[in-house]
Amino acid sequence: MVVFDIDGTRQAARQRALPKTEELPLPQRHLEKVCAPHYTGRKRGEVVRTRTVVSQAHRYQWLGSFGNQGNGRYREELRRGQTAIRSYLEAHHLSLASALLRLDGQYGTGAVIADLAGFSFVMRGKDYSVLDRESVQSRLHLPARSAIQPLGKWPGAPTLRLP
């Protein structure tokens, strides 16, 4: 099993006040080309940039970085990340079944599940609405496929059941 990290982040950029006098040229913002206005829920940071990083977790290989202005186009960035992962798998003669995607950050919603068709994945949820999906509920009601008894635990420690 090869684990790939897909991490999307949104970063606010702080813009300082620019002096305006007749002796100085017109002020120009350098972040205008890479950022867009957006509220991040914080006091500071008037403009925002998103970035999605794709890496192979075991060898720390960087497979790609995709960025956009404002909130970005995170589902497009996810598809570009999947393309990079497929290329990696083909180059190393690995099947799609041997890949596990670990998603974090902005990908923790149910909207991206449809985009992950064909890949096995683990994601941290941004909200719990994904648990209401019929496919998730049907799997959670089945018996566990495996059970793990952690080593070094005290006798009688509960066994971890994995769906």
PDB file of C-alpha atoms in Angstrom:
ATOM      1  CA  MET A   1       0.000   0.000   0.000  1.00  0.00           C
ATOM      2  CA  VAL A   2       1.350   3.405  -1.007  1.00  0.00           C
ATOM      3  CA  VAL A   3      -0.028   6.400   0.914  1.00  0.00           C
ATOM      4  CA  PHE A   4      -0.383   9.797  -0.747  1.00  0.00           C
ATOM      5  CA  ASP A   5      -1.087  13.021   1.136  1.00  0.00           C
ATOM      6  CA  ILE A   6      -3.320  15.630  -0.452  1.00  0.00           C
ATOM      7  CA  ASP A   7      -3.336  18.687   1.744  1.00  0.00           C
ATOM      8  CA  GLY A   8      -5.249  21.805   0.843  1.00  0.00           C
ATOM      9  CA  THR A   9      -4.652  24.971   2.793  1.00  0.00           C
ATOM     10  CA  ARG A  10      -5.992  28.488   2.693  1.00  0.00           C
ATOM     11  CA  GLN A  11      -3.648  31.238   3.822  1.00  0.00           C
ATOM     12  CA  ALA A  12      -4.453  34.861   4.479  1.00  0.00           C
ATOM     13  CA  ALA A  13      -1.997  37.549   3.452  1.00  0.00           C
ATOM     14  CA  ARG A  14      -1.723  40.681   5.481  1.00  0.00           C
ATOM     15  CA  GLN A  15      -1.506  43.927   3.556  1.00  0.00           C
ATOM     16  CA  ARG A  16       0.000  46.929   5.255  1.00  0.00           C
ATOM     17  CA  ALA A  17      -1.088  50.483   4.673  1.00  0.00           C
ATOM     18  CA  LEU A  18       0.808  52.136   1.837  1.00  0.00           C
ATOM     19  CA  PRO A  19       1.858  55.758   2.030  1.00  0.00           C
ATOM     20  CA  LYS A  20       0.172  58.098  -0.427  1.00  0.00           C
ATOM     21  CA  THR A  21       1.868  61.370  -1.183  1.00  0.00           C
ATOM     22  CA  GLU A  22       2.365  63.374  -4.333  1.00  0.00           C
ATOM     23  CA  GLU A  23       6.120  62.730  -4.315  1.00  0.00           C
ATOM     24  CA  LEU A  24       5.711  58.941  -4.338  1.00  0.00           C
ATOM     25  CA  PRO A  25       4.564  56.850  -7.314  1.00  0.00           C
ATOM     26  CA  LEU A  26       1.162  55.209  -7.171  1.00  0.00           C
ATOM     27  CA  PRO A  27       1.171  52.282  -4.738  1.00  0.00           C
ATOM     28  CA  GLN A  28       0.972  48.786  -6.190  1.00  0.00           C
ATOM     29  CA  ARG A  29       0.059  45.602  -4.360  1.00  0.00           C
ATOM     30  CA  HIS A  30       2.309  42.666  -5.256  1.00  0.00           C
ATOM     31  CA  LEU A  31      -0.199  40.110  -3.949  1.00  0.00           C
ATOM     32  CA  GLU A  32      -2.981  41.142  -6.361  1.00  0.00           C
ATOM     33  CA  LYS A  33      -1.802  38.608  -8.953  1.00  0.00           C
ATOM     34  CA  VAL A  34      -1.801  35.619  -6.596  1.00  0.00           C
ATOM     35  CA  CYS A  35      -4.468  36.490  -3.994  1.00  0.00           C
ATOM     36  CA  ALA A  36      -8.112  37.503  -4.027  1.00  0.00           C
ATOM     37  CA  PRO A  37     -10.341  39.170  -1.435  1.00  0.00           C
ATOM     38  CA  HIS A  38     -11.922  36.762   1.043  1.00  0.00           C
ATOM     39  CA  TYR A  39     -12.828  36.716   4.697  1.00  0.00           C
ATOM     40  CA  THR A  40     -11.061  34.004   6.678  1.00  0.00           C
ATOM     41  CA  GLY A  41     -12.757  34.619   9.996  1.00  0.00           C
ATOM     42  CA  ARG A  42      -9.727  36.414  11.394  1.00  0.00           C
ATOM     43  CA  LYS A  43      -9.026  40.041  12.057  1.00  0.00           C
ATOM     44  CA  ARG A  44      -5.997  40.244   9.809  1.00  0.00           C
ATOM     45  CA  GLY A  45      -5.643  39.087   6.259  1.00  0.00           C
ATOM     46  CA  GLU A  46      -7.674  40.844   3.647  1.00  0.00           C
ATOM     47  CA  VAL A  47      -6.656  38.651   0.731  1.00  0.00           C
ATOM     48  CA  VAL A  48      -6.362  34.873   0.507  1.00  0.00           C
ATOM     49  CA  ARG A  49      -4.534  32.236  -1.530  1.00  0.00           C
ATOM     50  CA  THR A  50      -5.165  28.493  -1.563  1.00  0.00           C
ATOM     51  CA  ARG A  51      -2.592  25.808  -2.165  1.00  0.00           C
ATOM     52  CA  THR A  52      -2.909  22.053  -2.577  1.00  0.00           C
ATOM     53  CA  VAL A  53       0.188  19.936  -2.021  1.00  0.00           C
ATOM     54  CA  VAL A  54       0.429  16.303  -3.182  1.00  0.00           C
ATOM     55  CA  SER A  55       3.158  14.067  -1.809  1.00  0.00           C
ATOM     56  CA  GLN A  56       4.014  10.399  -1.443  1.00  0.00           C
ATOM     57  CA  ALA A  57       4.023   9.843   2.312  1.00  0.00           C
ATOM     58  CA  HIS A  58       6.573   7.015   2.698  1.00  0.00           C
ATOM     59  CA  ARG A  59       9.422   8.579   0.741  1.00  0.00           C
ATOM     60  CA  TYR A  60       8.436  12.228   1.196  1.00  0.00           C
ATOM     61  CA  GLN A  61       8.377  12.694  -2.565  1.00  0.00           C
ATOM     62  CA  TRP A  62       6.742  15.906  -3.714  1.00  0.00           C
ATOM     63  CA  LEU A  63       4.359  15.165  -6.592  1.00  0.00           C
ATOM     64  CA  GLY A  64       2.838  18.580  -7.107  1.00  0.00           C
ATOM     65  CA  SER A  65       1.660  21.877  -5.733  1.00  0.00           C
ATOM     66  CA  PHE A  66      -1.343  23.678  -7.166  1.00  0.00           C
ATOM     67  CA  GLY A  67      -2.459  27.150  -6.099  1.00  0.00           C
ATOM     68  CA  ASN A  68      -5.228  29.587  -6.877  1.00  0.00           C
ATOM     69  CA  GLN A  69      -6.500  32.979  -5.806  1.00  0.00           C
ATOM     70  CA  GLY A  70      -9.107  33.392  -3.083  1.00  0.00           C
ATOM     71  CA  ASN A  71     -10.935  30.218  -2.153  1.00  0.00           C
ATOM     72  CA  GLY A  72      -9.385  28.590  -5.177  1.00  0.00           C
ATOM     73  CA  ARG A  73     -10.915  25.829  -7.193  1.00  0.00           C
ATOM     74  CA  TYR A  74     -10.264  23.031  -4.733  1.00  0.00           C
ATOM     75  CA  ARG A  75     -12.059  20.302  -6.672  1.00  0.00           C
ATOM     76  CA  GLU A  76     -10.039  21.168  -9.787  1.00  0.00           C
ATOM     77  CA  GLU A  77      -6.881  21.078  -7.670  1.00  0.00           C
ATOM     78  CA  LEU A  78      -7.938  17.661  -6.351  1.00  0.00           C
ATOM     79  CA  ARG A  79      -8.357  16.326  -9.904  1.00  0.00           C
ATOM     80  CA  ARG A  80      -4.901  17.655 -10.829  1.00  0.00           C
ATOM     81  CA  GLY A  81      -3.493  15.924  -7.745  1.00  0.00           C
ATOM     82  CA  GLN A  82      -5.130  12.650  -8.762  1.00  0.00           C
ATOM     83  CA  THR A  83      -3.592  12.962 -12.215  1.00  0.00           C
ATOM     84  CA  ALA A  84      -0.149  13.359 -10.616  1.00  0.00           C
ATOM     85  CA  ILE A  85      -0.783  10.291  -8.452  1.00  0.00           C
ATOM     86  CA  ARG A  86      -1.906   8.205 -11.435  1.00  0.00           C
ATOM     87  CA  SER A  87       1.269   9.211 -13.285  1.00  0.00           C
ATOM     88  CA  TYR A  88       3.352   8.164 -10.271  1.00  0.00           C
ATOM     89  CA  LEU A  89       1.589   4.798 -10.091  1.00  0.00           C
ATOM     90  CA  GLU A  90       2.103   4.167 -13.809  1.00  0.00           C
ATOM     91  CA  ALA A  91       5.791   5.119 -13.624  1.00  0.00           C
ATOM     92  CA  HIS A  92       6.324   2.656 -10.758  1.00  0.00           C
ATOM     93  CA  HIS A  93       4.133  -0.083 -12.308  1.00  0.00           C
ATOM     94  CA  LEU A  94       1.657  -0.016  -9.412  1.00  0.00           C
ATOM     95  CA  SER A  95      -2.077  -0.570  -9.602  1.00  0.00           C
ATOM     96  CA  LEU A  96      -4.707   1.927  -8.512  1.00  0.00           C
ATOM     97  CA  ALA A  97      -5.744  -0.538  -5.803  1.00  0.00           C
ATOM     98  CA  SER A  98      -2.355  -0.158  -4.114  1.00  0.00           C
ATOM     99  CA  ALA A  99      -2.878   3.589  -3.507  1.00  0.00           C
ATOM    100  CA  LEU A 100      -4.427   5.163  -0.422  1.00  0.00           C
ATOM    101  CA  LEU A 101      -5.195   8.884  -0.437  1.00  0.00           C
ATOM    102  CA  ARG A 102      -5.035  10.777   2.851  1.00  0.00           C
ATOM    103  CA  LEU A 103      -6.992  14.009   2.554  1.00  0.00           C
ATOM    104  CA  ASP A 104      -6.976  16.804   5.042  1.00  0.00           C
ATOM    105  CA  GLY A 105      -7.781  20.461   5.291  1.00  0.00           C
ATOM    106  CA  GLN A 106     -10.368  21.735   2.869  1.00  0.00           C
ATOM    107  CA  TYR A 107     -11.201  18.322   1.379  1.00  0.00           C
ATOM    108  CA  GLY A 108     -13.105  17.094   4.436  1.00  0.00           C
ATOM    109  CA  THR A 109     -16.593  17.406   2.949  1.00  0.00           C
ATOM    110  CA  GLY A 110     -18.931  14.955   1.287  1.00  0.00           C
ATOM    111  CA  ALA A 111     -18.795  16.897  -1.986  1.00  0.00           C
ATOM    112  CA  VAL A 112     -15.393  15.471  -2.909  1.00  0.00           C
ATOM    113  CA  ILE A 113     -16.319  11.803  -2.399  1.00  0.00           C
ATOM    114  CA  ALA A 114     -17.672  11.577  -5.944  1.00  0.00           C
ATOM    115  CA  ASP A 115     -14.359  12.962  -7.253  1.00  0.00           C
ATOM    116  CA  LEU A 116     -12.439  10.145  -5.543  1.00  0.00           C
ATOM    117  CA  ALA A 117     -13.998   7.298  -7.540  1.00  0.00           C
ATOM    118  CA  GLY A 118     -11.532   4.460  -7.993  1.00  0.00           C
ATOM    119  CA  PHE A 119      -9.248   5.527  -5.146  1.00  0.00           C
ATOM    120  CA  SER A 120      -9.226   4.267  -1.584  1.00  0.00           C
ATOM    121  CA  PHE A 121      -9.143   7.230   0.772  1.00  0.00           C
ATOM    122  CA  VAL A 122      -9.134   8.398   4.348  1.00  0.00           C
ATOM    123  CA  MET A 123     -10.211  11.922   5.183  1.00  0.00           C
ATOM    124  CA  ARG A 124     -10.681  14.078   8.221  1.00  0.00           C
ATOM    125  CA  GLY A 125     -14.154  15.539   8.154  1.00  0.00           C
ATOM    126  CA  LYS A 126     -14.757  19.250   8.130  1.00  0.00           C
ATOM    127  CA  ASP A 127     -18.309  18.509   9.189  1.00  0.00           C
ATOM    128  CA  TYR A 128     -20.257  15.368   9.959  1.00  0.00           C
ATOM    129  CA  SER A 129     -22.714  15.538   7.048  1.00  0.00           C
ATOM    130  CA  VAL A 130     -20.646  12.899   5.221  1.00  0.00           C
ATOM    131  CA  LEU A 131     -21.833  10.379   7.822  1.00  0.00           C
ATOM    132  CA  ASP A 132     -25.410  10.879   6.585  1.00  0.00           C
ATOM    133  CA  ARG A 133     -24.560   9.529   3.127  1.00  0.00           C
ATOM    134  CA  GLU A 134     -26.263   6.220   2.388  1.00  0.00           C
ATOM    135  CA  SER A 135     -23.039   4.533   1.222  1.00  0.00           C
ATOM    136  CA  VAL A 136     -21.272   5.438   4.472  1.00  0.00           C
ATOM    137  CA  GLN A 137     -24.181   4.365   6.667  1.00  0.00           C
ATOM    138  CA  SER A 138     -24.515   1.013   4.881  1.00  0.00           C
ATOM    139  CA  ARG A 139     -20.803   0.270   5.494  1.00  0.00           C
ATOM    140  CA  LEU A 140     -20.901   1.342   9.135  1.00  0.00           C
ATOM    141  CA  HIS A 141     -23.738  -1.092   9.831  1.00  0.00           C
ATOM    142  CA  LEU A 142     -21.765  -4.100   8.541  1.00  0.00           C
ATOM    143  CA  PRO A 143     -19.596  -6.150  10.879  1.00  0.00           C
ATOM    144  CA  ALA A 144     -15.959  -5.175  11.217  1.00  0.00           C
ATOM    145  CA  ARG A 145     -13.554  -6.570   8.613  1.00  0.00           C
ATOM    146  CA  SER A 146     -10.681  -6.696  11.050  1.00  0.00           C
ATOM    147  CA  ALA A 147      -9.862  -6.083  14.664  1.00  0.00           C
ATOM    148  CA  ILE A 148      -6.633  -4.835  16.168  1.00  0.00           C
ATOM    149  CA  GLN A 149      -5.441  -5.429  19.697  1.00  0.00           C
ATOM    150  CA  PRO A 150      -2.781  -2.785  20.318  1.00  0.00           C
ATOM    151  CA  LEU A 151       0.520  -4.114  21.620  1.00  0.00           C
ATOM    152  CA  GLY A 152       1.661  -2.950  25.005  1.00  0.00           C
ATOM    153  CA  LYS A 153      -1.873  -2.310  26.267  1.00  0.00           C
ATOM    154  CA  TRP A 154      -3.087  -3.511  29.593  1.00  0.00           C
ATOM    155  CA  PRO A 155      -4.977  -6.827  29.778  1.00  0.00           C
ATOM    156  CA  GLY A 156      -8.638  -6.357  29.010  1.00  0.00           C
ATOM    157  CA  ALA A 157      -8.074  -3.212  26.883  1.00  0.00           C
ATOM    158  CA  PRO A 158     -10.843  -2.734  24.300  1.00  0.00           C
ATOM    159  CA  THR A 159     -10.155  -4.059  20.818  1.00  0.00           C
ATOM    160  CA  LEU A 160     -10.238  -1.535  17.971  1.00  0.00           C
ATOM    161  CA  ARG A 161     -12.831  -2.630  15.379  1.00  0.00           C
ATOM    162  CA  LEU A 162     -12.186  -1.484  11.813  1.00  0.00           C
ATOM    163  CA  PRO A 163     -15.104  -1.319   9.325  1.00  0.00           C
TER     164      PRO A 163
END
